[in-house]
Each structure stands twice: as structure tokens, then as C-alpha cells.
Tab-separated table of C-alpha atoms in Angstrom:
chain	number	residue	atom	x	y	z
A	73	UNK	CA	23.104	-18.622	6.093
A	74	UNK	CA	20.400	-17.643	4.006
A	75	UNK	CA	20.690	-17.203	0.246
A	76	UNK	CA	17.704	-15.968	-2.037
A	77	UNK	CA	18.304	-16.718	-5.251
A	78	UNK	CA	14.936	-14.970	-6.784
A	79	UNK	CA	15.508	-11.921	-4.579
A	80	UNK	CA	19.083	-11.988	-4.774
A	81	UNK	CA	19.729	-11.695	-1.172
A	82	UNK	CA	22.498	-12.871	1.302
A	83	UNK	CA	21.974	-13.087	4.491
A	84	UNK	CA	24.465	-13.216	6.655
A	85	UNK	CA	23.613	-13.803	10.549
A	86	UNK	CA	24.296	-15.189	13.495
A	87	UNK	CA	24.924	-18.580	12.433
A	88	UNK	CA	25.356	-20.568	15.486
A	89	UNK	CA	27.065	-24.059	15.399
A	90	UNK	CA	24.906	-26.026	13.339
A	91	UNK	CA	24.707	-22.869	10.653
A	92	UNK	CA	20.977	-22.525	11.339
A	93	UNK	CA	19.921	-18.906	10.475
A	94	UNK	CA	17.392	-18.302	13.252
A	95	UNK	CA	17.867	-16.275	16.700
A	96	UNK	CA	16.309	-18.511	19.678
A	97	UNK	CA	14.782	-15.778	22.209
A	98	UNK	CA	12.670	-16.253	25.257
A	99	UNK	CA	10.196	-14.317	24.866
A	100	UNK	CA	7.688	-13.650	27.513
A	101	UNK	CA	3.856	-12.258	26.068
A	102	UNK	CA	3.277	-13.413	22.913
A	103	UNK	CA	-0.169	-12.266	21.670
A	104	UNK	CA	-1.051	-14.414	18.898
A	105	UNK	CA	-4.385	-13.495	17.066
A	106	UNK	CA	-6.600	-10.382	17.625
A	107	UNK	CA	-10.184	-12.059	16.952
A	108	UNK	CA	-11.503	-8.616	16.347
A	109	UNK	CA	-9.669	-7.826	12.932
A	110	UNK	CA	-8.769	-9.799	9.809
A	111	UNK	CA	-6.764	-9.525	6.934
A	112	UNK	CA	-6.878	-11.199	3.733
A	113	UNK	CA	-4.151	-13.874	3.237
A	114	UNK	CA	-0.968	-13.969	1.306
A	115	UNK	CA	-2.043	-13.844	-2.591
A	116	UNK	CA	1.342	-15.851	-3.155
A	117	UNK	CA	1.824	-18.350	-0.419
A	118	UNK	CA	4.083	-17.251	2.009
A	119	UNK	CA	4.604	-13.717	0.899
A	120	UNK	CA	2.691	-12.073	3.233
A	121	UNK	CA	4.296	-8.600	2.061
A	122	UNK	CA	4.191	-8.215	-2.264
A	123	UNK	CA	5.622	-6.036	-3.948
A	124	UNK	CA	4.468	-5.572	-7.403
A	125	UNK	CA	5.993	-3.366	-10.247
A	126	UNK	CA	3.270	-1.270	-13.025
A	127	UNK	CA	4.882	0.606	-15.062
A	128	UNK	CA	6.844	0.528	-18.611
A	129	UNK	CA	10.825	0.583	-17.857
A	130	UNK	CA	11.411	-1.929	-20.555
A	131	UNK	CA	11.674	0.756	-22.011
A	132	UNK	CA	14.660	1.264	-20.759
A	133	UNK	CA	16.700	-2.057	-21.238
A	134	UNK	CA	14.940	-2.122	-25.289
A	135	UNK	CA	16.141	1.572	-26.009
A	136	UNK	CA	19.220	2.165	-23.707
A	137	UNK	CA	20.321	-0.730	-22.891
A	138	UNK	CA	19.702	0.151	-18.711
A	139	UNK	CA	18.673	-3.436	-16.943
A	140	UNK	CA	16.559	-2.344	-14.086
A	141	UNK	CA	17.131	-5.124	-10.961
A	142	UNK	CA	13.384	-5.743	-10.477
A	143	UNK	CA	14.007	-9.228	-9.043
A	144	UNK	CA	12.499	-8.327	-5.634
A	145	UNK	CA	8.931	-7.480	-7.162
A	146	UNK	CA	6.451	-10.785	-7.040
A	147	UNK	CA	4.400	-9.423	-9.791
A	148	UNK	CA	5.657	-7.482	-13.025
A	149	UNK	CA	3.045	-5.772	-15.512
A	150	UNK	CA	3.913	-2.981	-17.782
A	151	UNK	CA	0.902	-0.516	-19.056
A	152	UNK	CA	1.696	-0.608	-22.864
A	153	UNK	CA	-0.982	-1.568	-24.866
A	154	UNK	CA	1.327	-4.107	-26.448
A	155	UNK	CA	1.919	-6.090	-23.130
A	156	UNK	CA	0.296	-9.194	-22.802
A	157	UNK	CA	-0.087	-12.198	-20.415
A	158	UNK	CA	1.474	-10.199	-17.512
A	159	UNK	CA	1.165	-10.696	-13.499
A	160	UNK	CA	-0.457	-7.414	-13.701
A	161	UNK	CA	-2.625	-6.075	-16.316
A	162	UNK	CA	-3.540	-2.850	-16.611
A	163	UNK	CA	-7.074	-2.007	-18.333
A	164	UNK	CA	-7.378	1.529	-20.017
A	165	UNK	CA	-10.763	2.680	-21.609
A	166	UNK	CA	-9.226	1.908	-25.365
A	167	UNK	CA	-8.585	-2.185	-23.899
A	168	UNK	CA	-11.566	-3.811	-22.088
A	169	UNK	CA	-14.652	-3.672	-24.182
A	170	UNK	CA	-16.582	-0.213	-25.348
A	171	UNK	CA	-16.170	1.948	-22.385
A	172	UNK	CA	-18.610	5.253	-22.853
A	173	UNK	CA	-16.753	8.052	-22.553
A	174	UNK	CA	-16.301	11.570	-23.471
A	175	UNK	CA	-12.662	12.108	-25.113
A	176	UNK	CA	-11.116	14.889	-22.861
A	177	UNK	CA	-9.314	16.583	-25.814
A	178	UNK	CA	-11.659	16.528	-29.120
A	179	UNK	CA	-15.225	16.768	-26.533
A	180	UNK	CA	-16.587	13.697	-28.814
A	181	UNK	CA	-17.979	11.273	-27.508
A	182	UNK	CA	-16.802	7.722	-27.248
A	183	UNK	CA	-19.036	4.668	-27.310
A	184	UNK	CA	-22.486	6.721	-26.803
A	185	UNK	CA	-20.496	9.092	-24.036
A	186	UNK	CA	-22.535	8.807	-20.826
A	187	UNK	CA	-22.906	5.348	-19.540
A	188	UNK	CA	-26.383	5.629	-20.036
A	189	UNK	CA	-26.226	5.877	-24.065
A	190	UNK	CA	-23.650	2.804	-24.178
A	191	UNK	CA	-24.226	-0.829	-25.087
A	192	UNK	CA	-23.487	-2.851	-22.514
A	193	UNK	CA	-24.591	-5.854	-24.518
A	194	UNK	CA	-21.989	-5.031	-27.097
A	195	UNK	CA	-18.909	-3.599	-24.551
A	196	UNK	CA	-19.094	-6.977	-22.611
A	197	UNK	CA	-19.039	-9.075	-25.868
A	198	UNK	CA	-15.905	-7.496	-27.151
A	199	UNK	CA	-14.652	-7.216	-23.299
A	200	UNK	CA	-14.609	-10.936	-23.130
A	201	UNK	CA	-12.849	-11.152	-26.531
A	202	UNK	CA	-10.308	-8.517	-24.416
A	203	UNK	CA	-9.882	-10.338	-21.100
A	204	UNK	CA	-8.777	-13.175	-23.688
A	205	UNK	CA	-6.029	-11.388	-25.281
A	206	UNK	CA	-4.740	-9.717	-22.418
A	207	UNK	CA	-4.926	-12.163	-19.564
A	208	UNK	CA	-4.078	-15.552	-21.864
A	209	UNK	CA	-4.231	-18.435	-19.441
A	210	UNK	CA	-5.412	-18.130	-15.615
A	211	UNK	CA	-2.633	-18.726	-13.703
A	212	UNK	CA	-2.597	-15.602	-10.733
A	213	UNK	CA	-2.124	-12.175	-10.785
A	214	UNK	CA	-3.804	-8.601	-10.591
A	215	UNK	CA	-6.339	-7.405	-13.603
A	216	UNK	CA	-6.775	-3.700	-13.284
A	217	UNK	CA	-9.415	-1.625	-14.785
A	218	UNK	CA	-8.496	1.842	-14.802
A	219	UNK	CA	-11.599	3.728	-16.253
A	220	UNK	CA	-11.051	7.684	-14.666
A	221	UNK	CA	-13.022	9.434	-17.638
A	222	UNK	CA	-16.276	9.585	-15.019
A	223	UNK	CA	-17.584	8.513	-11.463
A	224	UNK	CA	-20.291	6.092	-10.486
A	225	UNK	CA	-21.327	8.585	-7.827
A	226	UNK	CA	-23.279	11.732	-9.380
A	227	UNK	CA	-21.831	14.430	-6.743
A	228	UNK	CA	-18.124	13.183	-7.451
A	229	UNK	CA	-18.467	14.376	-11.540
A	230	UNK	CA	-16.893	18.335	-10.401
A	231	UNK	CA	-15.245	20.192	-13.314
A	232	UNK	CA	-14.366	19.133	-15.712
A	233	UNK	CA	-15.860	15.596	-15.224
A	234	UNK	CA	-19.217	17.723	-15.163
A	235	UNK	CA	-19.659	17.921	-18.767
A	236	UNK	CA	-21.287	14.023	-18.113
A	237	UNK	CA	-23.576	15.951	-15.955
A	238	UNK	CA	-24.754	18.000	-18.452
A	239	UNK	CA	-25.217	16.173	-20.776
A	240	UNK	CA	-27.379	13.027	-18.663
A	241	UNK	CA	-29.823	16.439	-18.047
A	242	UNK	CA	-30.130	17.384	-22.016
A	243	UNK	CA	-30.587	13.711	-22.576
A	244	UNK	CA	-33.521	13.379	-19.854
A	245	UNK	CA	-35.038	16.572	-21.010
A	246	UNK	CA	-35.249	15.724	-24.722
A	247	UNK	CA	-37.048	12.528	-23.938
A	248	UNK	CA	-39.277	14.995	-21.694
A	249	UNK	CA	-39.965	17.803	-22.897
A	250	UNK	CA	-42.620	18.923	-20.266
A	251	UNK	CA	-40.003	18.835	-16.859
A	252	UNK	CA	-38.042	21.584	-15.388
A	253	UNK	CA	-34.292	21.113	-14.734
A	254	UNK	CA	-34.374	20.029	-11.821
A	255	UNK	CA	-37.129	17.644	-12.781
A	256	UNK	CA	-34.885	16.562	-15.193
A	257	UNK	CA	-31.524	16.551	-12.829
A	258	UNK	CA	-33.182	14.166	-10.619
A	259	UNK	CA	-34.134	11.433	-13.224
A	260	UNK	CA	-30.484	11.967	-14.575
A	261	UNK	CA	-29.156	11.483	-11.577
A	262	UNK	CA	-30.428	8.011	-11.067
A	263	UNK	CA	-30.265	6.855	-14.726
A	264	UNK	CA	-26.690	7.682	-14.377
A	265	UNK	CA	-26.162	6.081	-11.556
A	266	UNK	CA	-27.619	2.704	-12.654
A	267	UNK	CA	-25.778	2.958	-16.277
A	268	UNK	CA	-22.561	3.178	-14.724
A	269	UNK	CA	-23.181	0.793	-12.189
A	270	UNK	CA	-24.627	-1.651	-14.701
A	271	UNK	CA	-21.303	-1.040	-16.771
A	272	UNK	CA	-18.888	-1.842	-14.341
A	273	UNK	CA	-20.497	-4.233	-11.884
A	274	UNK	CA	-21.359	-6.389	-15.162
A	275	UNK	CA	-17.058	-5.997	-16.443
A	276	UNK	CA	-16.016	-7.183	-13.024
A	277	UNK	CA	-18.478	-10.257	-13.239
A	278	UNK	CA	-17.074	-10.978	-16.668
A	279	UNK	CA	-13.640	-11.057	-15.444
A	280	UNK	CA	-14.264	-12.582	-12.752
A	281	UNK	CA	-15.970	-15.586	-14.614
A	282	UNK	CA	-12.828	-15.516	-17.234
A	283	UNK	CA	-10.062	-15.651	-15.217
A	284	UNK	CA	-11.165	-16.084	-11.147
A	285	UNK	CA	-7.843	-16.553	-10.323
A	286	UNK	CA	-6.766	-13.098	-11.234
A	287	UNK	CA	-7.829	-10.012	-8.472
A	288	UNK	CA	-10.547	-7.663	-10.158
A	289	UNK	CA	-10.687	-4.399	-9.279
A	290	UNK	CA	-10.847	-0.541	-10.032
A	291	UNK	CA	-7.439	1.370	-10.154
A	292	UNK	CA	-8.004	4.910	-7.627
A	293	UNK	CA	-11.138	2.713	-5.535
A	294	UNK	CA	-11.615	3.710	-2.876
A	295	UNK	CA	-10.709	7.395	-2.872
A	296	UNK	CA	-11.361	9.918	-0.457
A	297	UNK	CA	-10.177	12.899	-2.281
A	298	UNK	CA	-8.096	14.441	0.835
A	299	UNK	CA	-6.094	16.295	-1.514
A	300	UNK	CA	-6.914	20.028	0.576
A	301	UNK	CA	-3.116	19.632	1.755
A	302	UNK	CA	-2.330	23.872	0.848
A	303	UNK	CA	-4.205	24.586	4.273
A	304	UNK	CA	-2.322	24.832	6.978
A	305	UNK	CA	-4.596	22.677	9.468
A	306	UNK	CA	-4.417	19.702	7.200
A	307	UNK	CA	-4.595	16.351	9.262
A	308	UNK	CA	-5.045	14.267	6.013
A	309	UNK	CA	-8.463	12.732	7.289
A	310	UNK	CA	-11.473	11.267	4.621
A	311	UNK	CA	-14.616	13.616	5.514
A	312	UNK	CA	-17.812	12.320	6.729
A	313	UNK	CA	-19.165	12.999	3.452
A	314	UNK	CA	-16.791	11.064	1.290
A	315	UNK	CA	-17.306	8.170	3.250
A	316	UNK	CA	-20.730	8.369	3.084
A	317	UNK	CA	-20.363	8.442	-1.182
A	318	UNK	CA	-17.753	5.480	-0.591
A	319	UNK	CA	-20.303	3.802	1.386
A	320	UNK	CA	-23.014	4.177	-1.566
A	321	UNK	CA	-20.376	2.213	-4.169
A	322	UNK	CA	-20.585	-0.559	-1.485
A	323	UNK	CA	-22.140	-2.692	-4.703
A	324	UNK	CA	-18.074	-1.869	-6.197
A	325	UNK	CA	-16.747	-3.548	-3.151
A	326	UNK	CA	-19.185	-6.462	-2.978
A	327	UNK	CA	-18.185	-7.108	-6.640
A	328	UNK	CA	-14.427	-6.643	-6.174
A	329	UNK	CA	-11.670	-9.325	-5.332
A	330	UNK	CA	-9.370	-6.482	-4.827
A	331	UNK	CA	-9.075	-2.649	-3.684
A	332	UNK	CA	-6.730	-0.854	-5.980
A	333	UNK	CA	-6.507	2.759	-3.973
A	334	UNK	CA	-3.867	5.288	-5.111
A	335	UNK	CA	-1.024	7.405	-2.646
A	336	UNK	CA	0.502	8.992	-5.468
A	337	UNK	CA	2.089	12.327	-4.132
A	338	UNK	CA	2.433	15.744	-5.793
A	339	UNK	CA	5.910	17.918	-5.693
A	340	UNK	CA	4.391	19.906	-2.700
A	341	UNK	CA	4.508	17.362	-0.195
A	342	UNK	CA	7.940	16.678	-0.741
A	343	UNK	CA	9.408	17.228	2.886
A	344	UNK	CA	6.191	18.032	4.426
A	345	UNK	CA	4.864	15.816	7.317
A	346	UNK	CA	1.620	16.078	5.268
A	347	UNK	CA	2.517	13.585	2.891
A	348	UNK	CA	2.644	10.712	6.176
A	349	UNK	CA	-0.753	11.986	6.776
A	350	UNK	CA	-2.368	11.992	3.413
A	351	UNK	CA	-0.736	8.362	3.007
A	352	UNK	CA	-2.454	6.753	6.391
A	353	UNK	CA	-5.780	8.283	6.120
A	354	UNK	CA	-6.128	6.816	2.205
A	355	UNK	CA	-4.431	3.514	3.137
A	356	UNK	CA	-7.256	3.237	6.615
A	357	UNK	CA	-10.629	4.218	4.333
A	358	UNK	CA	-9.165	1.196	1.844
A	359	UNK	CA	-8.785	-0.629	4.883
A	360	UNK	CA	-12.674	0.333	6.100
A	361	UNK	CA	-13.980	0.059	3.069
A	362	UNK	CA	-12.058	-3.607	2.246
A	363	UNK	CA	-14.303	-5.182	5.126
A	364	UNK	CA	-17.459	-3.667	3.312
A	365	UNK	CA	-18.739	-6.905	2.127
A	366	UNK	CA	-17.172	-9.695	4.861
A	367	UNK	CA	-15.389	-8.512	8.281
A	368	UNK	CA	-14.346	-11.848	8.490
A	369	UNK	CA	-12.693	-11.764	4.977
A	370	UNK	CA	-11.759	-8.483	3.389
A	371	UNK	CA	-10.667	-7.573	0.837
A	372	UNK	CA	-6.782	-7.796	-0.319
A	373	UNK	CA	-5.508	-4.398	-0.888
A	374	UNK	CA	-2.750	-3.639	-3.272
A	375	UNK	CA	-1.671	0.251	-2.826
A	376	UNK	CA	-0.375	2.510	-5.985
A	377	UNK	CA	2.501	4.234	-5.182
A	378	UNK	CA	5.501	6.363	-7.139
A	379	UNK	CA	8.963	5.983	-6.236
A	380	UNK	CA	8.988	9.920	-6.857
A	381	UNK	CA	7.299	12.493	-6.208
A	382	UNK	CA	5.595	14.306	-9.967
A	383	UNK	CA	3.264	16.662	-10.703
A	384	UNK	CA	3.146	15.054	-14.220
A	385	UNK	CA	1.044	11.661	-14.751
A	386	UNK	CA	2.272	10.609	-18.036
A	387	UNK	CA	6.173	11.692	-18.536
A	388	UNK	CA	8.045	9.618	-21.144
A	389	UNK	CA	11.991	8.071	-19.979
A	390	UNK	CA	15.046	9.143	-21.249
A	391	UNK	CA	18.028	7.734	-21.439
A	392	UNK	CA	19.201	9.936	-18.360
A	393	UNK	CA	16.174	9.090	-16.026
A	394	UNK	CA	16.320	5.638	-17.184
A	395	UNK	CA	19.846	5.918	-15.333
A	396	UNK	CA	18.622	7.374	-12.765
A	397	UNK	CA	16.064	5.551	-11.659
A	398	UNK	CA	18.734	2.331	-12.029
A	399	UNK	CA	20.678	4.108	-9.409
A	400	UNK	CA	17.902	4.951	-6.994
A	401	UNK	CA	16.840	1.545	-7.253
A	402	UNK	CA	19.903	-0.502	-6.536
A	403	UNK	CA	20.789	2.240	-3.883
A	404	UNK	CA	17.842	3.595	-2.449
A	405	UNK	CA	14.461	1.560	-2.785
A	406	UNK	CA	15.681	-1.893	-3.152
A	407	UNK	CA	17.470	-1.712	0.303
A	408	UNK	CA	14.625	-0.149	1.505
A	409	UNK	CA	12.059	-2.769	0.547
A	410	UNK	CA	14.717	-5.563	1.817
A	411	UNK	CA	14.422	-3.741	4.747
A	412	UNK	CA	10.699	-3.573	5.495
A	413	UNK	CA	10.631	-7.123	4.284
A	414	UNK	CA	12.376	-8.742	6.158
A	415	UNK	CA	11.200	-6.355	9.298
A	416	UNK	CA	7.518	-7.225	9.016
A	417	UNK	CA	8.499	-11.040	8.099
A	418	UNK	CA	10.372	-10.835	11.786
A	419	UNK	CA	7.345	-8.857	13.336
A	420	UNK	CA	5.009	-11.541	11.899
A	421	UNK	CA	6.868	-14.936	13.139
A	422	UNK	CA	6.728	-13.188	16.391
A	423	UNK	CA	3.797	-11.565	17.083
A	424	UNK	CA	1.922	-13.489	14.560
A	425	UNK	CA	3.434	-17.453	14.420
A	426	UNK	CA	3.218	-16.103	10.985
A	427	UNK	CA	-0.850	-16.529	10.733
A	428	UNK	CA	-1.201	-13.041	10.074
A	429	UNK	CA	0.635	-9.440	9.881
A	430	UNK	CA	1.771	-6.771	12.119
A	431	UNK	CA	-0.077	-4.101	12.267
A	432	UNK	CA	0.266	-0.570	13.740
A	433	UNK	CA	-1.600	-0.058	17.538
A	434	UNK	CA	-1.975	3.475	16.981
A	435	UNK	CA	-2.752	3.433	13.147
A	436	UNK	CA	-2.171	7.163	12.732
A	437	UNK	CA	1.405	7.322	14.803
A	438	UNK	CA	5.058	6.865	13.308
A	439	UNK	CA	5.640	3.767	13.834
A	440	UNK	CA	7.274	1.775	11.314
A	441	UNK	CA	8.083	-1.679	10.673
A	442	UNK	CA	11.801	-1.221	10.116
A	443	UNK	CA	15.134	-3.135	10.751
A	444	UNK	CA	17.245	-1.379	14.025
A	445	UNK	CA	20.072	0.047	12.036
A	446	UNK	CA	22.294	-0.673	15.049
A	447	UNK	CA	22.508	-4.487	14.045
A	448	UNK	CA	21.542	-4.543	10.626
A	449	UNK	CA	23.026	-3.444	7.538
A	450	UNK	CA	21.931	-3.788	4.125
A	451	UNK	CA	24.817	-3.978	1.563
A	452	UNK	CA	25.507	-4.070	-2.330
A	453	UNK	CA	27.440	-6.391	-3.616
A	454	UNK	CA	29.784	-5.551	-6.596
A	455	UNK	CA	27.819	-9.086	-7.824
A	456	UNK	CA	24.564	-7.029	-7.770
A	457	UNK	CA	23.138	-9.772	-5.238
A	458	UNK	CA	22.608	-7.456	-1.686
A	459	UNK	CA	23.940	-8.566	1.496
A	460	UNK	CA	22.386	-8.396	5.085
A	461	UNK	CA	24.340	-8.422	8.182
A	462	UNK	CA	23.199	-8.376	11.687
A	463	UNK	CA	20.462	-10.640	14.042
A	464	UNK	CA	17.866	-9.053	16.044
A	465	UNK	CA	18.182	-8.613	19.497
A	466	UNK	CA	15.219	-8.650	22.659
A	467	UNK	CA	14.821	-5.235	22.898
A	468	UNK	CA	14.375	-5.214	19.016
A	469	UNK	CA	11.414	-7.733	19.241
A	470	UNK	CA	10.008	-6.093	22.106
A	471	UNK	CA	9.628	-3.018	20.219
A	472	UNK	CA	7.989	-4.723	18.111
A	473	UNK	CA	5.247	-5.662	20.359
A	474	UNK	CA	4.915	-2.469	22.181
A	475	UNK	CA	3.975	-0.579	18.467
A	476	UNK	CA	2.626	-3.294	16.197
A	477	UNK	CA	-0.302	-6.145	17.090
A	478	UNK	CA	-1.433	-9.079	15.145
A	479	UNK	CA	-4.264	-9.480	12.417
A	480	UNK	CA	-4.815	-12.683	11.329
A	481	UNK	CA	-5.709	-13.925	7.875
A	482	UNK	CA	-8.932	-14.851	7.074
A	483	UNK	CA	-8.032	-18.015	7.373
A	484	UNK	CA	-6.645	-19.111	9.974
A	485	UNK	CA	-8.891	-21.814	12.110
A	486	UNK	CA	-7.973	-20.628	15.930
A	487	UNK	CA	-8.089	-16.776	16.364
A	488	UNK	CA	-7.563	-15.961	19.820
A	489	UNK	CA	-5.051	-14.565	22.548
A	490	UNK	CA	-2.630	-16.263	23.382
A	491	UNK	CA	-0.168	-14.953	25.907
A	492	UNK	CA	2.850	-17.649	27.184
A	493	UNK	CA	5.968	-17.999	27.468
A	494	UNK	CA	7.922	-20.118	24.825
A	495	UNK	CA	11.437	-20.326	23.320
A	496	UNK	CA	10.833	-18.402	19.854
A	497	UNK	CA	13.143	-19.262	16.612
A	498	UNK	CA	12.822	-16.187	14.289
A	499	UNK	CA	13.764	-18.158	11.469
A	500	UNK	CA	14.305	-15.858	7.840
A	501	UNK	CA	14.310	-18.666	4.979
């Protein structure tokens, strides 16, 4: 008998005579630790699967009195500017210092424009004044700097992001008169380049000194920009060439504490297998570029993801989507994320004597860490607490390690195979 009381859930199992919640199996095979691959441990001790929740539904409670049942997320941040001292904080260009820019509706520019005609002196002074007001005592959580207005890599600044192009070449060819343009494109490549590097290796390094127990990191890195999903022999994969580009922001990844990579998915892959594929291929370059700067300890990565699928990034709630995203919760996703919860905590005790996480064999196949609906179910009390009925059988567990293998965390002292035969207690408190 297992009761929850942060996540609200009941379990209710197999409770044998001594009412301990835990189905002993023999189970023959075991493989422990693959010394090969590593993953980074649990940010919050043992929650080796977080869910975190980024977005502004207070909203919703302050103006229509909706209560969204957010009990199951481990970390809460809303975006308004008027948020502070959240689990997650979110960083726009107007909040962390004096981000150069080029406003995308008036043209002007912001804080010199190009990187290379801001202060960095200046932005990292008033960024530390920032981090202070935002993030205002260290305890843990996620600090997330979403600056979109350019990239750090040259080729990646395509329409309309090319205007920064431009104007790095009027700027090198006013300082020299005498060079052609593509004299001039060259040397404003690589001032560029080493602006915007200078601007955000030097933010993460301030963070990172003013609140190290927080994650640093850039919101949409890595990307791989897959998005050609209107042809029709779309497999979803990152080209050679993007990885390549991710491989020059390898300074980003050295800097980081944490990959922030987006799977946000347009209206069009709505019922299209396409959407599984542009998902997995993101998810594995994160996962690539995450051991960048340690094999032996990557990176954590924390994935972006809608409930819904939009075409619109910014779309303000109403009272009526306010309800409806109550109902989807409570019916739909919290169920859901009970259900892969509680599937990969099972997968992990077993596979992993919980020192690490299952992980998919064939990383690009349909295999997913899910409860057998056969003997579970996943209920809603009138109470608002949710229920779960059932106990895992052999076959389920063997499923489990016919599709998934273990990945240890970083770190864990003995990483090896270890194949024997033990009495297993699956134990879910």
C-alpha cells in the first residue's frame, strides 16, 4: 500500500500478508551496468525521471478561478517577468543583463545590435544584479537563458536572422574602407563569432559562479533544425552538416551544466508517424552532444515539450482553454506521466538496481517504457488523488529487458555486467 502524498497517488497492489507493496520475482539475467554509456544522475535524489512545468497557468487560478493539479511536476517556473525565486527560471533578452539585439518589429537596435557592438563589461554587471533578483537564494533548480534573436554560428543566421549578417559586413567595411565584400565577410564572420561567444560563454560563467547549484543552460541548444518534415522521405535524422555546426559550439557545451533542446511540434504532425521521428533524432543529437565535454559525465538533459500541438508560440489563455487544459490534465497527461513513471521506476529497479535508467536498445524503434494495460489501471478519484491498480507480472519485466538496457549514472562506483540469478523485490515507495 503505497500512498504519495506530494504526487497524490494511491497505489493499490498486490499486498501480500505483511502489506509490503513489492512483487518478489525470480528473475534469471539481470544485466546491471553497461560500462560503455553514462547518464547524468538524478538532479533531485531519487527522481530519476522529473518532470518540470514552464509556463504561466497561474493565470488561470488568479483570473478564472481554474486550479490546475500540477502536484506531479518536481519543478514549477512560470515565464512572466514578474515571477521570481522559482525552480525554473526562464531568462528572456529584456531579464539577464544587456543582451545585443536587433528588435524584430521596430529594426532598432538593442544594446549596440550585433554582439560585436555590445558591452559585455556593462551586460554582465547588470546580469549579476539580474541573476540576484530572479534566482534569490541557491537552493536547486533550472536557470534558463532563452536568447533566440541570433546564433553563435555564422551559417545558422538564414532570413530573417540575416539582417545580423549584414550588418557585421557594413560594420567591418566602414572600419576598412579598402576590402572587398568578401574581404570584409570573412573578418565579420569571425568577429561575430567571438562577440557572441564572448557574450554567452561569459553569462553562463556568471551564473554559474552566482548560483552553482542551479543548471545553466541555453533554451533550443542543441538544435538540429530537422524541421524538412513536408517531404515525403522524411526519416527525422540531424544532417552531417548540422552536427558538424553543433560540434563547433562545443565551447556552449563545455560551459553548460545543462542541455535545454526543444521537441515542440507544429499542427502538421499531428497524426503523422513523423512527429516520433522528429522527436528521437532531436532527443539522440542532445544526447551526443551532452557527452561533448565528459563521456564519463554528461550532461543532464531537460527536454521542452507542449502538451499540444500549435502553430502559434505565444497564445494568451482564456477562460475556456484554461478549462480545457484542466481537463486534459487530470484526464489525459497526468495518467500518462503516472504511467511512464512508475514504468521506468520498475524498468530501473530491475534492470538497473536503480543505479541508472532504462534505456531503449534500438534507440530509433517504438519501444516505450509503459505500464501493460492488462494489469494496470490508472484511476481518478472523485478526491482528485489518482489510484493505481495492478502488479507486474514476469513476462512484463522480461519485456522490459528484451527492449530497454541499463545506463548508469555518472556516479555510480562499480559499472559492469552483471548477469545472476537473484530473488528481485520491485519495490514502488
Amino acid at each position: 500500500l503505497l500512498f504519495l502524498t506530494q504526487h497524490r497517488i494511491f497505489f493499490r497492489s498486490f499486498v501480500g500478508s505483511r502489506g509490503a507493496t513489492q512483487a518478489v520475482l525470480t528473475f534469471l539475467l539481470i544485466p546491471c551496468c553497461l560500462t560503455q554509456e553514462f547518464r547524468a544522475p538524478p538532479f533531485i535524489p531519487n527522481v530519476s525521471f522529473l518532470w518540470g512545468w514552464n509556463a504561466p497557468t497561474e493565470l488561470c487560478a488568479q483570473k478564472f478561478n481554474v486550479q490546475l493539479d500540477l502536484n506531479l511536476f518536481s519543478l514549477i517556473g512560470s515565464p512572466r517577468k514578474s515571477a521570481t525565486g522559482q525552480g525554473i527560471t526562464l531568462f528572456y533578452a529584456d531579464r539577464l543583463g544587456y543582451y545585443p539585439h536587433i528588435d524584430e518589429k521596430t529594426g532598432k537596435n538593442v544594446n549596440g545590435g550585433i554582439p560585436q557592438s555590445g558591452n559585455l563589461k556593462k551586460h554582465l554587471e547588470k546580469a549579476k544584479k539580474d541573476i540576484a533578483y530572479y534566482i534569490q537564494t541557491d537552493s536547486i533548480g533550472l536557470a534558463v537563458i532563452d536568447w533566440e534573436n541570433w546564433r553563435p554560428v555564422w551559417a545558422r543566421n538564414w532570413k530573417p536572422k540575416d539582417i545580423y549578417k549584414h550588418q557585421s559586413i557594413e560594420l567591418v567595411q566602414q572600419q576598412h574602407i579598402e576590402l572587398n565584400v568578401t574581404e570584409a565577410t570573412k573578418i565579420a564572420k569571425a568577429d561575430f563569432e567571438k562577440a557572441g561567444k564572448c557574450f554567452m560563454q561569459e553569462t553562463l560563467k556568471l551564473g554559474k559562479s552566482l548560483r552553482p547549484n542551479y543548471l545553466w543552460g541555453y533554451y533550443l541548444f542543441p538544435d538540429c533544425y530537422n524541421h524538412n518534415y513536408k517531404k515525403p522521405d522524411y526519416n527525422g535524422s540531424c544532417s552531417d552538416l548540422e552536427k558538424k555546426r553543433n560540434d563547433e559550439l562545443n565551447w556552449i557545451w563545455k560551459e553548460s551544466t545543462a542541455l535545454f533542446p526543444s521537441i515542440y511540434l507544429n499542427t502538421i504532425l499531428k497524426s503523422s508517424p513523423y512527429a516520433a521521428l522528429y522527436v528521437r533524432n532531436r532527443v539522440w543529437e542532445a544526447i551526443r552532444v551532452s557527452q561533448v565535454s565528459s563521456v564519463k559525465h554528461p550532461l543532464p538533459i531537460f527536454v521542452y515539450a507542449r502538451p499540444v500541438f500549435t502553430d502559434v508560440s505565444l497564445k494568451y489563455l482564456s477562460e475556456q482553454s484554461c478549462t480545457e487544459l484542466d481537463n486534459y490534465m487530470k484526464n489525459t497527461l497526468n495518467p500518462y506521466i503516472i504511467n511512464v513513471t512508475l514504468a521506468a521506476k520498475m524498468c530501473n529497479q530491475v534492470l538497473c538496481q536503480e543505479q541508472g535508467v532504462c534505456i531503449r536498445k534500438h534507440w530509433n524503434s517504438n519501444d516505450y517504457l509503459h505500464l501493460n494495460p492488462d494489469n494496470f489501471a490508472i484511476q481518478l478519484e472523485k478526491s482528485g488523488r489518482y489510484t493505481v491498480q495492478g502488479k507486474p507480472t514476469l513476462e512484463d519485466l522480461q519485456q522490459f529487458s528484451k527492449q530497454f538496457y541499463c545506463s548508469c549514472y555518472a556516479d555510480v562506483r562499480y559499472m559492469r555486467w552483471c548477469f545472476k540469478k537473484k530473488l528481485l523485490a520491485v519495490n514502488f515507495g
